[in-house]
Coordinates of C-alpha atoms in Angstrom, one line a residue:
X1 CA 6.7 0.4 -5.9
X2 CA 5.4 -0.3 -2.3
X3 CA 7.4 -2.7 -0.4
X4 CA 6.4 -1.9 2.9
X5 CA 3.6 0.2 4.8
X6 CA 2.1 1.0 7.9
X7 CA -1.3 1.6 9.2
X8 CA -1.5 3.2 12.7
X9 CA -4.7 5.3 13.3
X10 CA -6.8 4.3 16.2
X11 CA -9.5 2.3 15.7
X12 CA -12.2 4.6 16.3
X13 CA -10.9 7.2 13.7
X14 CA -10.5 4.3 11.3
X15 CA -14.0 3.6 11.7
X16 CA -15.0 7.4 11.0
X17 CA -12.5 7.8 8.1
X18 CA -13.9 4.8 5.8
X19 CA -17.4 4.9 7.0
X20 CA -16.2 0.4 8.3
X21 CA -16.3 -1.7 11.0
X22 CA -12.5 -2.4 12.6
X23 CA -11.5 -6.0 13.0
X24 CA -11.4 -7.1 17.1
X25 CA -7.8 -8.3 16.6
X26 CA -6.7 -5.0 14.9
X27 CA -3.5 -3.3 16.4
X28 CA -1.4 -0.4 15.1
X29 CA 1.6 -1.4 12.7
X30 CA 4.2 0.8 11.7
X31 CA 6.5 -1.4 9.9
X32 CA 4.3 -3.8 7.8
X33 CA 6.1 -6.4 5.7
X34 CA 5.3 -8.3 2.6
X35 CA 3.3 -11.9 3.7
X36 CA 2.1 -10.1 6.9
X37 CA -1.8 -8.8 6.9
X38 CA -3.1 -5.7 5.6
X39 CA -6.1 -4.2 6.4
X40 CA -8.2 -3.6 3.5
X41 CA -11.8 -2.8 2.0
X42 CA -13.3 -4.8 -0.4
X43 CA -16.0 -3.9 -3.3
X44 CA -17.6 -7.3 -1.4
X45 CA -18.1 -5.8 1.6
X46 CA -17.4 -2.3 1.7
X47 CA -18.7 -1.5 5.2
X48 CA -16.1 -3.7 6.9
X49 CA -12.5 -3.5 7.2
X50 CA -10.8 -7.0 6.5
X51 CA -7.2 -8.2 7.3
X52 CA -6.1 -9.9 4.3
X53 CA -2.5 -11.4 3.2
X54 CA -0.8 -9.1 1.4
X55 CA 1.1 -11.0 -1.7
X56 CA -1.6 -11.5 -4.3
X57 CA -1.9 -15.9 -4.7
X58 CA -3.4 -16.9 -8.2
X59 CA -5.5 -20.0 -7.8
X60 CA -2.7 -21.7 -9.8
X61 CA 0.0 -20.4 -7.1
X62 CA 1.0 -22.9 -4.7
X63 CA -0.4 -21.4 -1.4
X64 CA 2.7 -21.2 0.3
X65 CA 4.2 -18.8 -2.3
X66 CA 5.1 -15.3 -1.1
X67 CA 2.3 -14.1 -4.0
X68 CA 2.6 -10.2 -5.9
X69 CA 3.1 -7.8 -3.4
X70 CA 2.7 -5.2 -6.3
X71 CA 1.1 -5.3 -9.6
X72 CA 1.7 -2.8 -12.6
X73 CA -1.9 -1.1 -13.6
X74 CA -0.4 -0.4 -17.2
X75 CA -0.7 -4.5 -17.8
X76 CA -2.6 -5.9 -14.7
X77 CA -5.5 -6.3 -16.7
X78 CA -3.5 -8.4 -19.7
X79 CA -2.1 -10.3 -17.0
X80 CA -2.6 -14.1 -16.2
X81 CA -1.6 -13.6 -12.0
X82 CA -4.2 -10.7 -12.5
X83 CA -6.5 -10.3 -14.7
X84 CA -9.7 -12.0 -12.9
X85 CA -9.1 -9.8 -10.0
X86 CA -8.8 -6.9 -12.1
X87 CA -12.6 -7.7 -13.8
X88 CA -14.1 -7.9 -10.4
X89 CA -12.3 -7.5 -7.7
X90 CA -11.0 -4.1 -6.8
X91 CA -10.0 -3.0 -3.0
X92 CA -8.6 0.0 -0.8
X93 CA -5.5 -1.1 0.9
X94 CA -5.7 1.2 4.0
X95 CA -2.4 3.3 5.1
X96 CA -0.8 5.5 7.3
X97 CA 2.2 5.7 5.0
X98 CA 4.3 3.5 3.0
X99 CA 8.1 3.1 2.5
X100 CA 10.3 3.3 -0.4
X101 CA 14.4 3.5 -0.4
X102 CA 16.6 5.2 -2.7
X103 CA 20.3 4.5 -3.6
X104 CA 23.1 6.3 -2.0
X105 CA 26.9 6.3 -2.8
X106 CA 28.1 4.6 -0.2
X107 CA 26.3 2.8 2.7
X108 CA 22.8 1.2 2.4
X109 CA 19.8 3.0 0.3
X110 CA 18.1 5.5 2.2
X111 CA 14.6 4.7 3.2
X112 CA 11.9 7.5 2.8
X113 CA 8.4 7.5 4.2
X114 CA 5.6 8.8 1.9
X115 CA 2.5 10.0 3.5
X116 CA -0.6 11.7 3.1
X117 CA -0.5 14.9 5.0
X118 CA -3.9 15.9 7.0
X119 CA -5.5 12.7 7.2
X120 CA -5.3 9.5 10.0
X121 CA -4.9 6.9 6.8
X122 CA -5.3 7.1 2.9
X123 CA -6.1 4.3 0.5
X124 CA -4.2 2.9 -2.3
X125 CA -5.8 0.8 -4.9
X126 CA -5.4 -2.8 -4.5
X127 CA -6.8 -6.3 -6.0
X128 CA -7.7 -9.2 -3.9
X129 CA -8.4 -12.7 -4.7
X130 CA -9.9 -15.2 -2.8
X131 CA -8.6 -19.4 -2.9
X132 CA -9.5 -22.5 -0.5
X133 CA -6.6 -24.4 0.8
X134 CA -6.0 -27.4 3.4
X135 CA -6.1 -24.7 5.8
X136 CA -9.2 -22.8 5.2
X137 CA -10.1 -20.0 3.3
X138 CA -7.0 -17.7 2.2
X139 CA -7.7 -14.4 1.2
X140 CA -4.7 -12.4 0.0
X141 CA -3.9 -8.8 -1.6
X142 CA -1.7 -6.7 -3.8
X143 CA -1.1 -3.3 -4.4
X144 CA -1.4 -1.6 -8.1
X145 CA 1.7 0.7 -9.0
X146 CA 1.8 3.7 -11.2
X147 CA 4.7 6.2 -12.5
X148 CA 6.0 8.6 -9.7
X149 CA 4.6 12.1 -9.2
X150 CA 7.1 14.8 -8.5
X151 CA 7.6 13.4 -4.7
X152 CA 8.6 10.2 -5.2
X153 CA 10.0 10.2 -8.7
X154 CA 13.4 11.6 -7.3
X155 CA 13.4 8.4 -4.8
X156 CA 12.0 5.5 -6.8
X157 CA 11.0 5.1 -10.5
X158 CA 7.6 3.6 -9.2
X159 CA 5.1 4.4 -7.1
X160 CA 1.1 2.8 -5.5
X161 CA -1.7 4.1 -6.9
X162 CA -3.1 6.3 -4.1
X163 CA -7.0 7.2 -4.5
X164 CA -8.5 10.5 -3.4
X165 CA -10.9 10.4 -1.2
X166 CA -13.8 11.4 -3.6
X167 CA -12.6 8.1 -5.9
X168 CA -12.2 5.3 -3.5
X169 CA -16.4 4.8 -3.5
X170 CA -15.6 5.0 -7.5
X171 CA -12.5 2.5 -7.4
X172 CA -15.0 -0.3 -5.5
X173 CA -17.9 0.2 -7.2
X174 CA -16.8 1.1 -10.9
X175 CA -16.4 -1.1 -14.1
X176 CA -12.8 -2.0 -15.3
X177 CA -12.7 0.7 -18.0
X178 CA -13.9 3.5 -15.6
X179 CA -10.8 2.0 -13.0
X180 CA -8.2 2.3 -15.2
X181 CA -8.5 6.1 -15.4
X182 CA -8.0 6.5 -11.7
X183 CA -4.3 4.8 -12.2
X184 CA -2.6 7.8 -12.5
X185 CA -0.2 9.6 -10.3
X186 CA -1.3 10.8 -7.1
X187 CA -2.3 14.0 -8.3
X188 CA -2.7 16.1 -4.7
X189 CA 0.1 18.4 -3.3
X190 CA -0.4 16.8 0.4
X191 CA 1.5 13.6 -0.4
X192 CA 4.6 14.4 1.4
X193 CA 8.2 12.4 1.9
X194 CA 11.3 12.3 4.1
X195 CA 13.6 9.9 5.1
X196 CA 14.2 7.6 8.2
X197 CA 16.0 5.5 9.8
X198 CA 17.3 2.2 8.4
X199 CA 15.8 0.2 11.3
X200 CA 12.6 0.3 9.3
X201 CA 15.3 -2.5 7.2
X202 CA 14.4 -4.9 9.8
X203 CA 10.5 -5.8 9.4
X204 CA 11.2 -6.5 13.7
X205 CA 11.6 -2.9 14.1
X206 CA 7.5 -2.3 14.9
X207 CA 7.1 0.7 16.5
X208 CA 6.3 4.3 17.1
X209 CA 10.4 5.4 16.5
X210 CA 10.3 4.1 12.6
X211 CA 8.4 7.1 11.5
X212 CA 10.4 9.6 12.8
X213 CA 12.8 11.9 10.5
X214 CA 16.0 10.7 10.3
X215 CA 18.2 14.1 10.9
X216 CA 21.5 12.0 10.2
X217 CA 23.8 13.5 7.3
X218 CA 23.3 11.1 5.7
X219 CA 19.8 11.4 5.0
X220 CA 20.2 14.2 2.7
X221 CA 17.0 16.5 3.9
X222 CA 18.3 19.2 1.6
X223 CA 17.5 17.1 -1.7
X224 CA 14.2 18.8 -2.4
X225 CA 15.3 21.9 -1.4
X226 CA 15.2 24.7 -4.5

């Protein structure tokens, strides 16, 4: 699952990472709820970066429903909420790292950041959908889930479909078929995890301090040891 990200490179390494113009009103996020924007890259116009709503609407959602934050890539395509965006509109949903929390015996579950080591952001495969409302034009986004790799499998049962860099030109540009194959689990050792602190609970908490390790006991930081 993804429940909540970040995206946090500067501009200008943005720009040189996905090849895209940055949106004027972009600003670093490191605690990124559901219903908030998320900067994305669309097979529409894959040389900008766009902010889009992230909760997928259907057009027969009422437009002031929270929409799918996450869809299942096993059955997006069989899917009513999913299936038109899954024939022709694929996207990269553009991270720094996302957030995932796992079940502890007593207290709150631990929250864990999962990143991509080595790289200012990474891009997970996601499906947008476009609708007209009273309001104007509402574009809104969610992110395709896959089974865990070894990282996240001892956190959550779930986890986005991240894209190597050599597929996300394939992911915009390729049929349906051709997309399904590239919903797998992340299949690079660079993915890396560790946990933090529970103000990254509180989608308030926006700043530079929710990425860092939490050292506390109760984190747990020899759970992947051998």
């Amino acid at each position: 699952m993804c429940g909540r990200t970040s995206l946090f490179a500067p501009a200008a390494e943005l720009r040189e990472r996905f090849d895209a113009t940055v949106p004027d009103d972009y600003r670093p996020r490191y605690n990124v709820a559901p219903s908030e924007p998320v900067e994305v890259v669309t097979n529409e116009a894959p040389d900008r970066i766009d902010r889009f709503r992230w909760g997928l609407l259907p057009e027969w959602a009422d437009a002031d429903d929270e929409g799918f934050i996450n869809a299942r890539s096993e059955t997006a395509a069989e899917k009513p909420a999913f299936e038109a965006a899954w024939e022709s509109r694929p996207c990269l949903v553009l991270s720094s790292g996302f957030y995932d929390w796992k079940p502890v015996e007593r207290g709150p579950k631990q929250p864990y950041r999962f990143h991509v080591e080595g790289t200012v952001a990474f891009a997970m495969a996601g499906l947008w959908e476009r609708r007209e409302t009273d309001a104007g034009t509402l574009d809104t986004v969610t992110v395709l889930t896959t089974e865990p790799n070894d990282v996240v499998e001892p956190i959550h049962h779930r986890m986005p479909v991240i894209l190597p860099r050599d597929e996300e030109e394939t992911w915009l540009t390729a049929g349906p078929d051709e997309r399904e194959s590239l919903c797998r689990p992340y299949p690079g050792d660079d993915l890396d995890a560790y946990p933090v602190s529970t103000a990254v609970n509180d989608p308030s908490n926006d700043s530079p301090s929710i990425i860092e390790p939490d050292e506390s006991e109760q984190s747990g930081l020899g759970e992947f040891a051998d």
